[in-house]
Amino acid sequence: MTDSRKANFWGYISLMALLSLLALPPLLMMRYAGTRATVLLAGAVVWAVSVAVKHPLAYALSRMVAARISAGGTAAAQGFLSGVCELSAAALYFIFRPELSWTDAIAFGLGAGCAEIIYILVLGIMEGIRGRDPDADTAWLAAAECSLCVRYSVPLERFLALIGHTASRGLVYIGVSTPYSGSGLLFFALLLFAAVDGVSYYGLKANWNWNSPGLCRRFYYFVGGVSLLEATVFLLLSASIRS
């Protein structure tokens, strides 16, 4: 198989994985948990609004602090800003919709994660229209030959992000709607959210070589560990509430 055919084949698999992540979780929630499509849509809309607010604030923050604090401090500040924008928007939605159940909270988070998948797909289409960098494609193909992590990093990232979006918003839901030490739980959700976004921001600004198999594995071990922790805490608290 030629290099171009390999790249196209791997790209096709990644696209099918992304479309499956976009369609299957919401459909399963509606089919087996009785989730309303309006809650999924609300998660997507609230995510889009929070991101629209976040981007100009993030740009302003980078202009203010980049020359004053270290790169790590800037990344931490950007991570917390991202978490505050997205999770406070979710908290407001849950406060004004107190009748929602814990399964609705899951659906709301899935809506946010699916909206981001659509955003990533649109960016990919636009990049394809403008024309890709052949040198970057060659470097990616060489790394993808020997690393499944690099080869399927996009669907892997979206899978973990979908878990993170869902679990973090589930924690926010519990924090604002139950007697569980609300402020502590909200801060816990914010801290984990900020950790992932902060590390991602730092990697982008530091020009990490995302085609490095070792770096790819370490990064997704970290993101996967944080997502698993969020999901575990959310599920344990949800089971405790329902028992």
PDB file of C-alpha atoms in Angstrom:
ATOM      1  CA  MET A   1       0.000   0.000   0.000  1.00  0.00           C
ATOM      2  CA  THR A   2       1.388   3.410  -0.973  1.00  0.00           C
ATOM      3  CA  ASP A   3       1.902   6.158   1.582  1.00  0.00           C
ATOM      4  CA  SER A   4      -1.018   8.183   0.242  1.00  0.00           C
ATOM      5  CA  ARG A   5      -3.326   5.176   0.435  1.00  0.00           C
ATOM      6  CA  LYS A   6      -2.200   4.433   3.969  1.00  0.00           C
ATOM      7  CA  ALA A   7      -2.854   8.018   5.012  1.00  0.00           C
ATOM      8  CA  ASN A   8      -6.289   7.973   3.359  1.00  0.00           C
ATOM      9  CA  PHE A   9      -7.169   4.633   4.957  1.00  0.00           C
ATOM     10  CA  TRP A  10      -6.104   5.737   8.420  1.00  0.00           C
ATOM     11  CA  GLY A  11      -7.907   9.029   7.923  1.00  0.00           C
ATOM     12  CA  TYR A  12     -11.067   7.140   6.953  1.00  0.00           C
ATOM     13  CA  ILE A  13     -10.902   5.044  10.122  1.00  0.00           C
ATOM     14  CA  SER A  14     -10.396   8.184  12.229  1.00  0.00           C
ATOM     15  CA  LEU A  15     -13.353   9.864  10.529  1.00  0.00           C
ATOM     16  CA  MET A  16     -15.611   6.847  11.132  1.00  0.00           C
ATOM     17  CA  ALA A  17     -14.534   6.805  14.778  1.00  0.00           C
ATOM     18  CA  LEU A  18     -15.342  10.514  15.141  1.00  0.00           C
ATOM     19  CA  LEU A  19     -18.749  10.097  13.518  1.00  0.00           C
ATOM     20  CA  SER A  20     -19.465   7.134  15.811  1.00  0.00           C
ATOM     21  CA  LEU A  21     -18.569   9.223  18.863  1.00  0.00           C
ATOM     22  CA  LEU A  22     -20.811  11.978  17.536  1.00  0.00           C
ATOM     23  CA  ALA A  23     -23.844   9.763  16.932  1.00  0.00           C
ATOM     24  CA  LEU A  24     -23.818   6.673  19.139  1.00  0.00           C
ATOM     25  CA  PRO A  25     -23.660   8.079  22.716  1.00  0.00           C
ATOM     26  CA  PRO A  26     -26.549  10.543  22.189  1.00  0.00           C
ATOM     27  CA  LEU A  27     -28.643   7.910  20.403  1.00  0.00           C
ATOM     28  CA  LEU A  28     -28.041   5.371  23.164  1.00  0.00           C
ATOM     29  CA  MET A  29     -28.940   7.933  25.824  1.00  0.00           C
ATOM     30  CA  MET A  30     -32.189   8.792  24.058  1.00  0.00           C
ATOM     31  CA  ARG A  31     -33.027   5.144  23.424  1.00  0.00           C
ATOM     32  CA  TYR A  32     -32.216   3.597  26.791  1.00  0.00           C
ATOM     33  CA  ALA A  33     -32.197   6.479  29.298  1.00  0.00           C
ATOM     34  CA  GLY A  34     -35.100   8.471  27.936  1.00  0.00           C
ATOM     35  CA  THR A  35     -32.942  11.531  27.380  1.00  0.00           C
ATOM     36  CA  ARG A  36     -34.592  14.432  25.605  1.00  0.00           C
ATOM     37  CA  ALA A  37     -32.902  15.802  22.516  1.00  0.00           C
ATOM     38  CA  THR A  38     -33.432  19.316  23.889  1.00  0.00           C
ATOM     39  CA  VAL A  39     -31.026  18.619  26.780  1.00  0.00           C
ATOM     40  CA  LEU A  40     -28.356  17.372  24.361  1.00  0.00           C
ATOM     41  CA  LEU A  41     -28.897  20.469  22.237  1.00  0.00           C
ATOM     42  CA  ALA A  42     -28.688  22.679  25.322  1.00  0.00           C
ATOM     43  CA  GLY A  43     -25.302  21.165  26.183  1.00  0.00           C
ATOM     44  CA  ALA A  44     -24.059  21.964  22.690  1.00  0.00           C
ATOM     45  CA  VAL A  45     -25.403  25.519  22.691  1.00  0.00           C
ATOM     46  CA  VAL A  46     -24.085  26.341  26.175  1.00  0.00           C
ATOM     47  CA  TRP A  47     -20.666  24.976  25.174  1.00  0.00           C
ATOM     48  CA  ALA A  48     -20.646  27.097  22.000  1.00  0.00           C
ATOM     49  CA  VAL A  49     -21.610  30.250  23.902  1.00  0.00           C
ATOM     50  CA  SER A  50     -19.006  29.649  26.629  1.00  0.00           C
ATOM     51  CA  VAL A  51     -16.280  29.078  24.027  1.00  0.00           C
ATOM     52  CA  ALA A  52     -17.319  32.230  22.149  1.00  0.00           C
ATOM     53  CA  VAL A  53     -16.902  34.156  25.403  1.00  0.00           C
ATOM     54  CA  LYS A  54     -13.697  32.340  26.338  1.00  0.00           C
ATOM     55  CA  HIS A  55     -11.670  32.988  23.183  1.00  0.00           C
ATOM     56  CA  PRO A  56     -11.452  36.806  23.394  1.00  0.00           C
ATOM     57  CA  LEU A  57     -10.839  36.581  27.148  1.00  0.00           C
ATOM     58  CA  ALA A  58      -8.047  34.057  26.572  1.00  0.00           C
ATOM     59  CA  TYR A  59      -6.463  36.333  23.982  1.00  0.00           C
ATOM     60  CA  ALA A  60      -6.653  39.309  26.343  1.00  0.00           C
ATOM     61  CA  LEU A  61      -5.207  37.234  29.180  1.00  0.00           C
ATOM     62  CA  SER A  62      -2.278  36.076  27.048  1.00  0.00           C
ATOM     63  CA  ARG A  63      -1.487  39.690  26.139  1.00  0.00           C
ATOM     64  CA  MET A  64      -1.573  40.744  29.801  1.00  0.00           C
ATOM     65  CA  VAL A  65       0.395  37.954  31.470  1.00  0.00           C
ATOM     66  CA  ALA A  66       2.694  36.446  28.837  1.00  0.00           C
ATOM     67  CA  ALA A  67       5.504  38.904  29.512  1.00  0.00           C
ATOM     68  CA  ARG A  68       5.015  38.929  33.285  1.00  0.00           C
ATOM     69  CA  ILE A  69       4.872  35.286  34.363  1.00  0.00           C
ATOM     70  CA  SER A  70       6.437  32.017  33.276  1.00  0.00           C
ATOM     71  CA  ALA A  71       5.120  29.835  30.482  1.00  0.00           C
ATOM     72  CA  GLY A  72       3.825  27.371  33.070  1.00  0.00           C
ATOM     73  CA  GLY A  73       2.020  30.139  34.946  1.00  0.00           C
ATOM     74  CA  THR A  74       0.453  31.383  31.732  1.00  0.00           C
ATOM     75  CA  ALA A  75      -0.726  27.866  30.878  1.00  0.00           C
ATOM     76  CA  ALA A  76      -2.225  27.465  34.362  1.00  0.00           C
ATOM     77  CA  ALA A  77      -4.035  30.798  34.041  1.00  0.00           C
ATOM     78  CA  GLN A  78      -5.394  29.833  30.626  1.00  0.00           C
ATOM     79  CA  GLY A  79      -6.517  26.471  31.971  1.00  0.00           C
ATOM     80  CA  PHE A  80      -8.419  28.040  34.844  1.00  0.00           C
ATOM     81  CA  LEU A  81      -9.979  30.630  32.540  1.00  0.00           C
ATOM     82  CA  SER A  82     -11.166  27.853  30.245  1.00  0.00           C
ATOM     83  CA  GLY A  83     -12.625  25.916  33.159  1.00  0.00           C
ATOM     84  CA  VAL A  84     -14.343  28.943  34.672  1.00  0.00           C
ATOM     85  CA  CYS A  85     -15.966  29.908  31.366  1.00  0.00           C
ATOM     86  CA  GLU A  86     -17.219  26.441  30.453  1.00  0.00           C
ATOM     87  CA  LEU A  87     -18.164  25.099  33.880  1.00  0.00           C
ATOM     88  CA  SER A  88     -19.752  28.292  35.193  1.00  0.00           C
ATOM     89  CA  ALA A  89     -21.969  28.333  32.100  1.00  0.00           C
ATOM     90  CA  ALA A  90     -22.967  24.735  32.845  1.00  0.00           C
ATOM     91  CA  ALA A  91     -23.607  25.614  36.499  1.00  0.00           C
ATOM     92  CA  LEU A  92     -25.929  28.454  35.507  1.00  0.00           C
ATOM     93  CA  TYR A  93     -27.872  26.112  33.248  1.00  0.00           C
ATOM     94  CA  PHE A  94     -28.306  23.547  36.028  1.00  0.00           C
ATOM     95  CA  ILE A  95     -29.307  26.244  38.545  1.00  0.00           C
ATOM     96  CA  PHE A  96     -32.061  27.491  36.261  1.00  0.00           C
ATOM     97  CA  ARG A  97     -33.169  23.933  35.418  1.00  0.00           C
ATOM     98  CA  PRO A  98     -33.465  22.295  38.879  1.00  0.00           C
ATOM     99  CA  GLU A  99     -35.815  19.599  37.581  1.00  0.00           C
ATOM    100  CA  LEU A 100     -33.064  17.891  35.606  1.00  0.00           C
ATOM    101  CA  SER A 101     -31.957  14.379  36.600  1.00  0.00           C
ATOM    102  CA  TRP A 102     -28.450  12.954  36.770  1.00  0.00           C
ATOM    103  CA  THR A 103     -29.033  11.284  33.371  1.00  0.00           C
ATOM    104  CA  ASP A 104     -29.944  14.697  31.983  1.00  0.00           C
ATOM    105  CA  ALA A 105     -26.616  15.968  33.326  1.00  0.00           C
ATOM    106  CA  ILE A 106     -24.866  13.191  31.391  1.00  0.00           C
ATOM    107  CA  ALA A 107     -26.768  14.125  28.241  1.00  0.00           C
ATOM    108  CA  PHE A 108     -25.885  17.787  28.726  1.00  0.00           C
ATOM    109  CA  GLY A 109     -22.187  16.892  28.938  1.00  0.00           C
ATOM    110  CA  LEU A 110     -22.454  14.657  25.890  1.00  0.00           C
ATOM    111  CA  GLY A 111     -24.005  17.551  23.997  1.00  0.00           C
ATOM    112  CA  ALA A 112     -20.994  19.715  24.854  1.00  0.00           C
ATOM    113  CA  GLY A 113     -18.547  17.001  23.802  1.00  0.00           C
ATOM    114  CA  CYS A 114     -20.398  16.337  20.549  1.00  0.00           C
ATOM    115  CA  ALA A 115     -20.444  20.047  19.722  1.00  0.00           C
ATOM    116  CA  GLU A 116     -16.669  20.093  20.061  1.00  0.00           C
ATOM    117  CA  ILE A 117     -16.396  17.078  17.750  1.00  0.00           C
ATOM    118  CA  ILE A 118     -18.399  18.970  15.127  1.00  0.00           C
ATOM    119  CA  TYR A 119     -16.087  21.951  15.625  1.00  0.00           C
ATOM    120  CA  ILE A 120     -13.011  19.752  15.086  1.00  0.00           C
ATOM    121  CA  LEU A 121     -14.543  18.226  11.950  1.00  0.00           C
ATOM    122  CA  VAL A 122     -15.285  21.685  10.525  1.00  0.00           C
ATOM    123  CA  LEU A 123     -11.715  22.796  11.223  1.00  0.00           C
ATOM    124  CA  GLY A 124     -10.438  19.680   9.451  1.00  0.00           C
ATOM    125  CA  ILE A 125     -12.599  20.391   6.405  1.00  0.00           C
ATOM    126  CA  MET A 126     -11.415  23.998   6.279  1.00  0.00           C
ATOM    127  CA  GLU A 127      -7.793  22.869   6.554  1.00  0.00           C
ATOM    128  CA  GLY A 128      -8.344  20.451   3.681  1.00  0.00           C
ATOM    129  CA  ILE A 129      -9.832  23.208   1.534  1.00  0.00           C
ATOM    130  CA  ARG A 130      -6.914  25.566   2.213  1.00  0.00           C
ATOM    131  CA  GLY A 131      -4.401  22.798   1.519  1.00  0.00           C
ATOM    132  CA  ARG A 132      -2.316  20.846   4.011  1.00  0.00           C
ATOM    133  CA  ASP A 133       1.399  21.259   4.647  1.00  0.00           C
ATOM    134  CA  PRO A 134       3.089  18.352   2.798  1.00  0.00           C
ATOM    135  CA  ASP A 135       6.077  18.395   5.166  1.00  0.00           C
ATOM    136  CA  ALA A 136       3.775  18.103   8.178  1.00  0.00           C
ATOM    137  CA  ASP A 137       1.893  15.256   6.491  1.00  0.00           C
ATOM    138  CA  THR A 138       5.158  13.434   5.763  1.00  0.00           C
ATOM    139  CA  ALA A 139       6.299  13.786   9.384  1.00  0.00           C
ATOM    140  CA  TRP A 140       2.934  12.552  10.671  1.00  0.00           C
ATOM    141  CA  LEU A 141       2.923   9.573   8.316  1.00  0.00           C
ATOM    142  CA  ALA A 142       6.405   8.502   9.415  1.00  0.00           C
ATOM    143  CA  ALA A 143       5.322   8.580  13.071  1.00  0.00           C
ATOM    144  CA  ALA A 144       1.941   6.974  12.365  1.00  0.00           C
ATOM    145  CA  GLU A 145       3.695   4.018  10.752  1.00  0.00           C
ATOM    146  CA  CYS A 146       5.100   2.940  14.119  1.00  0.00           C
ATOM    147  CA  SER A 147       2.628   4.357  16.640  1.00  0.00           C
ATOM    148  CA  LEU A 148      -1.092   3.698  16.974  1.00  0.00           C
ATOM    149  CA  CYS A 149      -1.259   6.600  19.426  1.00  0.00           C
ATOM    150  CA  VAL A 150      -0.051   9.051  16.787  1.00  0.00           C
ATOM    151  CA  ARG A 151      -2.054   7.378  14.025  1.00  0.00           C
ATOM    152  CA  TYR A 152      -5.375   7.673  15.836  1.00  0.00           C
ATOM    153  CA  SER A 153      -4.630  10.594  18.137  1.00  0.00           C
ATOM    154  CA  VAL A 154      -7.595  12.637  16.922  1.00  0.00           C
ATOM    155  CA  PRO A 155     -10.344  10.099  17.746  1.00  0.00           C
ATOM    156  CA  LEU A 156      -8.487   9.161  20.943  1.00  0.00           C
ATOM    157  CA  GLU A 157      -8.412  12.802  22.006  1.00  0.00           C
ATOM    158  CA  ARG A 158     -12.098  13.262  21.195  1.00  0.00           C
ATOM    159  CA  PHE A 159     -13.048  10.070  23.085  1.00  0.00           C
ATOM    160  CA  LEU A 160     -11.233  11.233  26.210  1.00  0.00           C
ATOM    161  CA  ALA A 161     -12.577  14.774  25.797  1.00  0.00           C
ATOM    162  CA  LEU A 162     -16.116  13.401  25.537  1.00  0.00           C
ATOM    163  CA  ILE A 163     -15.629  11.617  28.856  1.00  0.00           C
ATOM    164  CA  GLY A 164     -14.107  14.742  30.371  1.00  0.00           C
ATOM    165  CA  HIS A 165     -16.883  17.041  29.152  1.00  0.00           C
ATOM    166  CA  THR A 166     -19.537  14.671  30.449  1.00  0.00           C
ATOM    167  CA  ALA A 167     -17.952  13.900  33.820  1.00  0.00           C
ATOM    168  CA  SER A 168     -16.952  17.489  34.614  1.00  0.00           C
ATOM    169  CA  ARG A 169     -20.466  18.748  33.937  1.00  0.00           C
ATOM    170  CA  GLY A 170     -21.859  15.843  35.946  1.00  0.00           C
ATOM    171  CA  LEU A 171     -19.750  16.962  38.903  1.00  0.00           C
ATOM    172  CA  VAL A 172     -21.007  20.515  38.448  1.00  0.00           C
ATOM    173  CA  TYR A 173     -24.580  19.220  38.402  1.00  0.00           C
ATOM    174  CA  ILE A 174     -24.064  17.401  41.702  1.00  0.00           C
ATOM    175  CA  GLY A 175     -22.261  20.397  43.170  1.00  0.00           C
ATOM    176  CA  VAL A 176     -25.134  22.815  42.498  1.00  0.00           C
ATOM    177  CA  SER A 177     -28.091  20.501  43.089  1.00  0.00           C
ATOM    178  CA  THR A 178     -27.264  18.386  46.154  1.00  0.00           C
ATOM    179  CA  PRO A 179     -26.014  18.924  49.710  1.00  0.00           C
ATOM    180  CA  TYR A 180     -22.626  17.359  48.826  1.00  0.00           C
ATOM    181  CA  SER A 181     -19.964  19.925  49.824  1.00  0.00           C
ATOM    182  CA  GLY A 182     -20.915  21.916  46.728  1.00  0.00           C
ATOM    183  CA  SER A 183     -18.091  24.438  46.677  1.00  0.00           C
ATOM    184  CA  GLY A 184     -15.431  21.770  47.215  1.00  0.00           C
ATOM    185  CA  LEU A 185     -16.835  19.595  44.452  1.00  0.00           C
ATOM    186  CA  LEU A 186     -17.084  22.526  42.062  1.00  0.00           C
ATOM    187  CA  PHE A 187     -13.468  23.446  42.757  1.00  0.00           C
ATOM    188  CA  PHE A 188     -12.441  19.813  42.240  1.00  0.00           C
ATOM    189  CA  ALA A 189     -14.163  19.786  38.830  1.00  0.00           C
ATOM    190  CA  LEU A 190     -12.551  23.118  37.930  1.00  0.00           C
ATOM    191  CA  LEU A 191      -9.100  21.951  39.029  1.00  0.00           C
ATOM    192  CA  LEU A 192      -9.194  18.807  36.864  1.00  0.00           C
ATOM    193  CA  PHE A 193     -10.628  20.682  33.893  1.00  0.00           C
ATOM    194  CA  ALA A 194      -7.950  23.361  34.216  1.00  0.00           C
ATOM    195  CA  ALA A 195      -5.207  20.734  34.477  1.00  0.00           C
ATOM    196  CA  VAL A 196      -6.069  19.191  31.113  1.00  0.00           C
ATOM    197  CA  ASP A 197      -6.593  22.473  29.284  1.00  0.00           C
ATOM    198  CA  GLY A 198      -3.533  24.028  30.907  1.00  0.00           C
ATOM    199  CA  VAL A 199      -1.217  21.191  29.898  1.00  0.00           C
ATOM    200  CA  SER A 200      -2.653  21.238  26.366  1.00  0.00           C
ATOM    201  CA  TYR A 201      -2.090  24.982  26.119  1.00  0.00           C
ATOM    202  CA  TYR A 202       1.462  24.641  27.421  1.00  0.00           C
ATOM    203  CA  GLY A 203       2.222  21.924  24.873  1.00  0.00           C
ATOM    204  CA  LEU A 204       0.947  24.034  22.001  1.00  0.00           C
ATOM    205  CA  LYS A 205       2.910  27.113  23.051  1.00  0.00           C
ATOM    206  CA  ALA A 206       6.053  25.050  23.699  1.00  0.00           C
ATOM    207  CA  ASN A 207       5.769  23.493  20.235  1.00  0.00           C
ATOM    208  CA  TRP A 208       5.756  19.937  21.546  1.00  0.00           C
ATOM    209  CA  ASN A 209       6.363  17.344  18.861  1.00  0.00           C
ATOM    210  CA  TRP A 210       2.940  15.694  18.856  1.00  0.00           C
ATOM    211  CA  ASN A 211       4.261  13.145  16.358  1.00  0.00           C
ATOM    212  CA  SER A 212       6.590  11.720  19.009  1.00  0.00           C
ATOM    213  CA  PRO A 213       5.146   8.332  20.072  1.00  0.00           C
ATOM    214  CA  GLY A 214       6.529   8.703  23.584  1.00  0.00           C
ATOM    215  CA  LEU A 215       5.080  12.166  24.101  1.00  0.00           C
ATOM    216  CA  CYS A 216       1.778  11.071  22.565  1.00  0.00           C
ATOM    217  CA  ARG A 217       1.460   8.185  25.021  1.00  0.00           C
ATOM    218  CA  ARG A 218       2.436  10.254  28.062  1.00  0.00           C
ATOM    219  CA  PHE A 219       0.012  13.040  27.162  1.00  0.00           C
ATOM    220  CA  TYR A 220      -2.934  10.727  26.663  1.00  0.00           C
ATOM    221  CA  TYR A 221      -2.079   8.712  29.763  1.00  0.00           C
ATOM    222  CA  PHE A 222      -2.382  11.991  31.652  1.00  0.00           C
ATOM    223  CA  VAL A 223      -5.606  13.075  29.956  1.00  0.00           C
ATOM    224  CA  GLY A 224      -7.056   9.585  30.285  1.00  0.00           C
ATOM    225  CA  GLY A 225      -6.153   9.444  33.978  1.00  0.00           C
ATOM    226  CA  VAL A 226      -7.838  12.779  34.681  1.00  0.00           C
ATOM    227  CA  SER A 227     -10.931  11.795  32.684  1.00  0.00           C
ATOM    228  CA  LEU A 228     -11.148   8.450  34.483  1.00  0.00           C
ATOM    229  CA  LEU A 229     -10.870  10.185  37.868  1.00  0.00           C
ATOM    230  CA  GLU A 230     -13.640  12.644  36.957  1.00  0.00           C
ATOM    231  CA  ALA A 231     -15.910   9.892  35.685  1.00  0.00           C
ATOM    232  CA  THR A 232     -15.275   7.637  38.700  1.00  0.00           C
ATOM    233  CA  VAL A 233     -16.065  10.376  41.225  1.00  0.00           C
ATOM    234  CA  PHE A 234     -19.192  11.380  39.319  1.00  0.00           C
ATOM    235  CA  LEU A 235     -20.491   7.822  39.061  1.00  0.00           C
ATOM    236  CA  LEU A 236     -19.778   7.061  42.721  1.00  0.00           C
ATOM    237  CA  LEU A 237     -21.556  10.203  43.885  1.00  0.00           C
ATOM    238  CA  SER A 238     -24.459   9.556  41.514  1.00  0.00           C
ATOM    239  CA  ALA A 239     -24.832   5.998  42.860  1.00  0.00           C
ATOM    240  CA  SER A 240     -24.735   7.342  46.416  1.00  0.00           C
ATOM    241  CA  ILE A 241     -27.453   9.901  45.635  1.00  0.00           C
ATOM    242  CA  ARG A 242     -29.724   7.288  44.104  1.00  0.00           C
ATOM    243  CA  SER A 243     -29.227   4.684  46.854  1.00  0.00           C
TER     244      SER A 243
END
